[in-house]
CSV table of C-alpha atoms in Angstrom, one decimal:
chain,number,residue,atom,x,y,z
G,7,MET,CA,0.0,0.1,-0.1
G,8,ALA,CA,1.5,3.4,-1.0
G,9,THR,CA,0.0,5.3,1.9
G,10,ASP,CA,0.9,4.7,5.5
G,11,PRO,CA,-2.3,3.8,7.4
G,12,ILE,CA,-0.8,5.3,10.6
G,13,ALA,CA,-0.3,8.8,8.6
G,14,SER,CA,-4.1,9.2,8.2
G,15,GLU,CA,-5.1,7.0,11.6
G,16,ALA,CA,-7.2,10.1,13.1
G,17,GLU,CA,-9.3,10.6,9.9
G,18,LEU,CA,-9.7,6.9,9.6
G,19,LEU,CA,-10.8,6.6,13.2
G,20,GLN,CA,-13.2,9.4,12.7
G,21,ARG,CA,-14.8,7.7,9.7
G,22,PHE,CA,-14.9,4.4,11.7
G,23,ARG,CA,-16.8,6.0,14.5
G,24,ASN,CA,-19.1,7.4,11.9
G,25,GLY,CA,-19.9,3.9,10.4
G,26,ASP,CA,-17.3,3.7,7.8
G,27,GLU,CA,-16.2,0.0,7.3
G,28,GLU,CA,-13.6,0.4,4.7
G,29,ALA,CA,-12.1,2.8,7.3
G,30,PHE,CA,-12.5,0.0,9.9
G,31,ARG,CA,-11.1,-2.7,7.9
G,32,THR,CA,-7.8,-0.6,7.1
G,33,LEU,CA,-7.3,0.1,10.9
G,34,PHE,CA,-8.2,-3.6,11.9
G,35,ALA,CA,-5.9,-5.0,8.9
G,36,HIS,CA,-3.1,-2.8,10.2
G,37,HIS,CA,-2.8,-4.7,13.7
G,38,LEU,CA,-4.3,-8.0,12.6
G,39,ALA,CA,-0.8,-9.7,12.7
G,40,GLU,CA,0.3,-8.6,16.0
G,41,LEU,CA,-3.2,-9.3,17.3
G,42,GLU,CA,-3.0,-12.8,16.1
G,43,ARG,CA,0.4,-13.4,17.5
G,44,ARG,CA,-0.7,-12.2,21.0
G,45,LEU,CA,-3.9,-14.0,21.2
G,46,ALA,CA,-2.3,-17.2,19.9
G,47,ARG,CA,0.3,-17.0,22.9
G,48,ARG,CA,-2.5,-17.0,25.4
G,49,ILE,CA,-4.2,-20.2,24.4
G,50,PRO,CA,-3.0,-22.8,26.7
G,51,PRO,CA,-0.8,-25.7,25.4
G,52,ARG,CA,-3.2,-28.3,25.8
G,53,LEU,CA,-5.8,-26.7,23.5
G,54,ARG,CA,-3.6,-25.6,20.7
G,55,ARG,CA,-4.5,-28.4,18.7
G,56,ARG,CA,-8.1,-28.2,19.4
G,57,PHE,CA,-8.5,-24.3,19.2
G,58,ASP,CA,-8.3,-22.0,16.2
G,59,VAL,CA,-7.5,-18.5,16.8
G,60,SER,CA,-9.0,-17.0,13.6
G,61,ASP,CA,-12.3,-17.9,15.1
G,62,VAL,CA,-11.6,-15.2,18.1
G,63,ILE,CA,-10.6,-12.9,15.2
G,64,GLN,CA,-13.7,-13.4,13.6
G,65,GLU,CA,-15.7,-12.5,16.7
G,66,THR,CA,-13.4,-9.8,17.8
G,67,ARG,CA,-13.7,-8.1,14.2
G,68,LEU,CA,-17.8,-8.2,14.4
G,69,VAL,CA,-18.1,-7.1,17.9
G,70,ALA,CA,-15.5,-4.2,17.5
G,71,PHE,CA,-17.3,-2.7,14.5
G,72,ALA,CA,-20.7,-3.3,16.1
G,73,ARG,CA,-19.5,-1.6,19.3
G,74,ARG,CA,-18.1,1.2,17.6
G,75,GLU,CA,-19.6,3.8,19.5
G,76,ASP,CA,-17.9,2.6,22.6
G,77,PHE,CA,-14.5,3.4,21.4
G,78,GLU,CA,-12.8,6.6,22.8
G,79,PRO,CA,-9.8,7.7,21.0
G,80,ARG,CA,-7.5,8.4,23.8
G,81,GLY,CA,-3.8,8.4,22.9
G,82,PRO,CA,-2.1,7.1,19.8
G,83,ASP,CA,-2.6,3.6,20.5
G,84,ALA,CA,-6.0,3.6,21.7
G,85,PHE,CA,-7.8,1.7,18.6
G,86,TRP,CA,-5.1,-0.9,19.2
G,87,ARG,CA,-5.6,-1.2,23.0
G,88,TRP,CA,-9.5,-1.3,22.5
G,89,VAL,CA,-9.4,-4.0,19.9
G,90,GLN,CA,-6.8,-6.1,21.8
G,91,GLY,CA,-9.0,-5.8,24.8
G,92,ILE,CA,-12.1,-7.1,23.1
G,93,GLY,CA,-10.0,-10.0,21.5
G,94,ILE,CA,-8.5,-11.1,25.0
G,95,LYS,CA,-12.3,-11.1,26.6
G,96,LYS,CA,-13.5,-13.3,23.6
G,97,LEU,CA,-10.3,-15.6,23.8
G,98,GLY,CA,-11.0,-15.9,27.6
G,99,ARG,CA,-14.6,-17.1,27.1
G,100,ALA,CA,-13.8,-19.5,24.3
G,101,ILE,CA,-10.9,-21.0,26.5
G,102,GLU,CA,-13.5,-21.6,29.3
G,103,GLN,CA,-16.0,-23.1,27.1
G,104,HIS,CA,-13.6,-25.3,25.1
G,105,GLY,CA,-11.2,-26.1,27.9
G,106,GLN,CA,-13.8,-28.2,29.6
G,107,ALA,CA,-14.6,-30.1,26.4
G,108,ALA,CA,-11.1,-31.0,26.0
G,109,LYS,CA,-10.8,-32.3,29.5
G,110,ARG,CA,-14.1,-34.7,28.9
G,111,ALA,CA,-12.3,-35.7,25.4
G,112,ALA,CA,-9.2,-36.6,27.2
G,113,HIS,CA,-10.8,-38.8,29.6
G,114,ARG,CA,-12.5,-40.6,27.0
G,115,GLU,CA,-9.4,-41.2,24.8
G,116,VAL,CA,-8.7,-45.1,24.9
G,117,THR,CA,-6.3,-47.5,23.1
G,118,ARG,CA,-7.8,-50.0,20.9
G,119,GLY,CA,-5.5,-53.0,20.1
G,120,GLN,CA,-2.8,-52.2,17.6
G,121,ARG,CA,-4.6,-49.3,16.1
G,122,VAL,CA,-2.2,-46.1,15.7
G,123,ASP,CA,-2.6,-43.3,18.1
G,124,THR,CA,-4.5,-40.6,16.8
G,125,ALA,CA,-2.7,-38.0,18.4
G,126,ALA,CA,0.6,-39.3,16.5
G,127,VAL,CA,-0.7,-38.8,13.2
G,128,ALA,CA,0.1,-35.4,11.6
G,129,ALA,CA,-3.3,-33.3,11.0
G,130,LYS,CA,-4.1,-32.8,7.6
G,131,GLY,CA,-6.7,-29.9,7.3
G,132,PRO,CA,-8.5,-28.6,10.4
G,133,SER,CA,-9.1,-31.0,13.2
G,134,PRO,CA,-12.8,-32.0,14.0
G,135,SER,CA,-12.9,-29.9,16.8
G,136,GLN,CA,-11.5,-27.0,15.0
G,137,VAL,CA,-14.5,-27.4,12.4
G,138,ALA,CA,-16.8,-27.7,15.5
G,139,ILE,CA,-15.7,-24.6,16.9
G,140,SER,CA,-16.2,-22.6,13.3
G,141,HIS,CA,-19.6,-24.2,13.1
G,142,GLU,CA,-20.5,-22.8,16.5
G,143,VAL,CA,-19.5,-19.5,15.5
G,144,GLU,CA,-21.3,-19.7,12.6
G,145,GLU,CA,-24.6,-21.1,14.4
G,146,LYS,CA,-24.3,-18.1,16.8
G,147,VAL,CA,-24.0,-15.5,14.2
G,148,ARG,CA,-27.1,-17.2,12.5
G,149,ARG,CA,-29.1,-17.2,15.6
G,150,ALA,CA,-28.2,-13.5,16.7
G,151,LEU,CA,-29.1,-12.4,13.2
G,152,ALA,CA,-32.7,-14.3,13.4
G,153,SER,CA,-33.3,-12.5,16.8
G,154,LEU,CA,-33.3,-9.2,15.0
G,155,GLY,CA,-36.4,-7.2,13.5
G,156,PRO,CA,-37.3,-7.5,9.8
G,157,ASP,CA,-35.6,-4.0,9.1
G,158,ASP,CA,-32.3,-4.8,11.0
G,159,GLN,CA,-31.8,-8.2,9.4
G,160,GLU,CA,-32.3,-6.4,5.9
G,161,VAL,CA,-29.6,-3.7,6.4
G,162,ILE,CA,-27.0,-6.2,7.5
G,163,ARG,CA,-27.7,-8.4,4.8
G,164,LEU,CA,-27.7,-5.8,2.1
G,165,THR,CA,-24.5,-4.3,3.6
G,166,ARG,CA,-22.6,-7.0,4.9
G,167,GLU,CA,-23.6,-9.9,2.4
G,168,ALA,CA,-24.4,-8.2,-0.5
G,169,GLY,CA,-22.0,-5.7,-0.2
G,170,LEU,CA,-24.0,-2.6,-1.1
G,171,THR,CA,-23.1,1.0,-0.1
G,172,PHE,CA,-25.5,2.9,2.1
G,173,ASP,CA,-26.7,5.0,-1.1
G,174,GLU,CA,-27.5,1.5,-2.6
G,175,VAL,CA,-29.2,0.3,0.6
G,176,ALA,CA,-31.1,3.5,0.8
G,177,GLU,CA,-32.5,3.2,-2.8
G,178,GLN,CA,-33.4,-0.5,-2.2
G,179,MET,CA,-35.2,0.2,1.2
G,180,GLY,CA,-36.8,3.5,0.4
G,181,ARG,CA,-34.8,5.5,2.8
G,182,SER,CA,-32.4,8.3,3.1
G,183,ARG,CA,-28.7,7.5,3.4
G,184,GLU,CA,-28.6,9.1,6.8
G,185,ALA,CA,-31.6,7.0,7.9
G,186,VAL,CA,-30.0,3.9,6.5
G,187,ARG,CA,-26.7,4.5,8.5
G,188,LYS,CA,-28.4,5.1,11.8
G,189,LEU,CA,-30.3,2.0,11.1
G,190,HIS,CA,-27.2,0.3,10.4
G,191,GLY,CA,-25.5,1.2,13.4
G,192,ARG,CA,-28.3,0.1,15.9
G,193,ALA,CA,-28.6,-3.0,13.9
G,194,LEU,CA,-25.1,-4.0,14.4
G,195,SER,CA,-25.1,-3.0,18.1
G,196,ARG,CA,-28.3,-5.0,18.6
G,197,PHE,CA,-26.8,-7.9,16.8
G,198,ALA,CA,-23.6,-7.8,19.1
G,199,ASP,CA,-25.9,-7.9,22.2
G,200,ALA,CA,-27.5,-10.7,20.7
G,201,TYR,CA,-24.4,-12.6,20.0
G,202,ASP,CA,-22.8,-11.8,23.5
G,203,ALA,CA,-26.1,-13.2,25.2
G,204,LEU,CA,-25.7,-16.5,23.1
G,205,GLU,CA,-21.9,-16.8,24.4
G,206,ARG,CA,-23.1,-16.5,28.0
G,207,HIS,CA,-26.1,-18.8,27.5
G,208,PRO,CA,-25.6,-21.0,24.4
G,209,ASP,CA,-28.4,-22.9,25.2
G,210,GLY,CA,-31.0,-20.0,25.9
């Protein structure tokens, strides 16, 4: 990229707080590698073969944009500290949830005759537990979206799935651009609340 993202960070932060997803993607991408490294280091060794940090990154990205109105630009590294805090919180919940599952799986592990120990076989592709975690994230996203009202679902679908601009969404929904922008912000905030509730009470 020819332009250093740090050189225009103040402008990007302002656009991000106003709901500009492109500005958010630029900011998040700038810190992505370091965020992945720091979160990965926090995963306990016993969970590293079962746990994929990319799922935590995905959740962090969703929640950070939805919670953008909570962000306060205090200091040159404010965005980094804020995003890292969200990531650590999400990672803590994931470790707690899947740590118990790992303990139960370890107790059930048995050796069957002359079969090769599965732990000694190099994994090719994601493990079943990693696939399960990804499916759990997708299911939570689906359930959180389904709990929203029709307008909220529609504005999220058009902006995040169809990739339309606010102007294009406004035309489709018969609203002004400003009304769509505000609806989008409220819809993402409600989505984040619903997603957090599912994390706390997955069977609720």
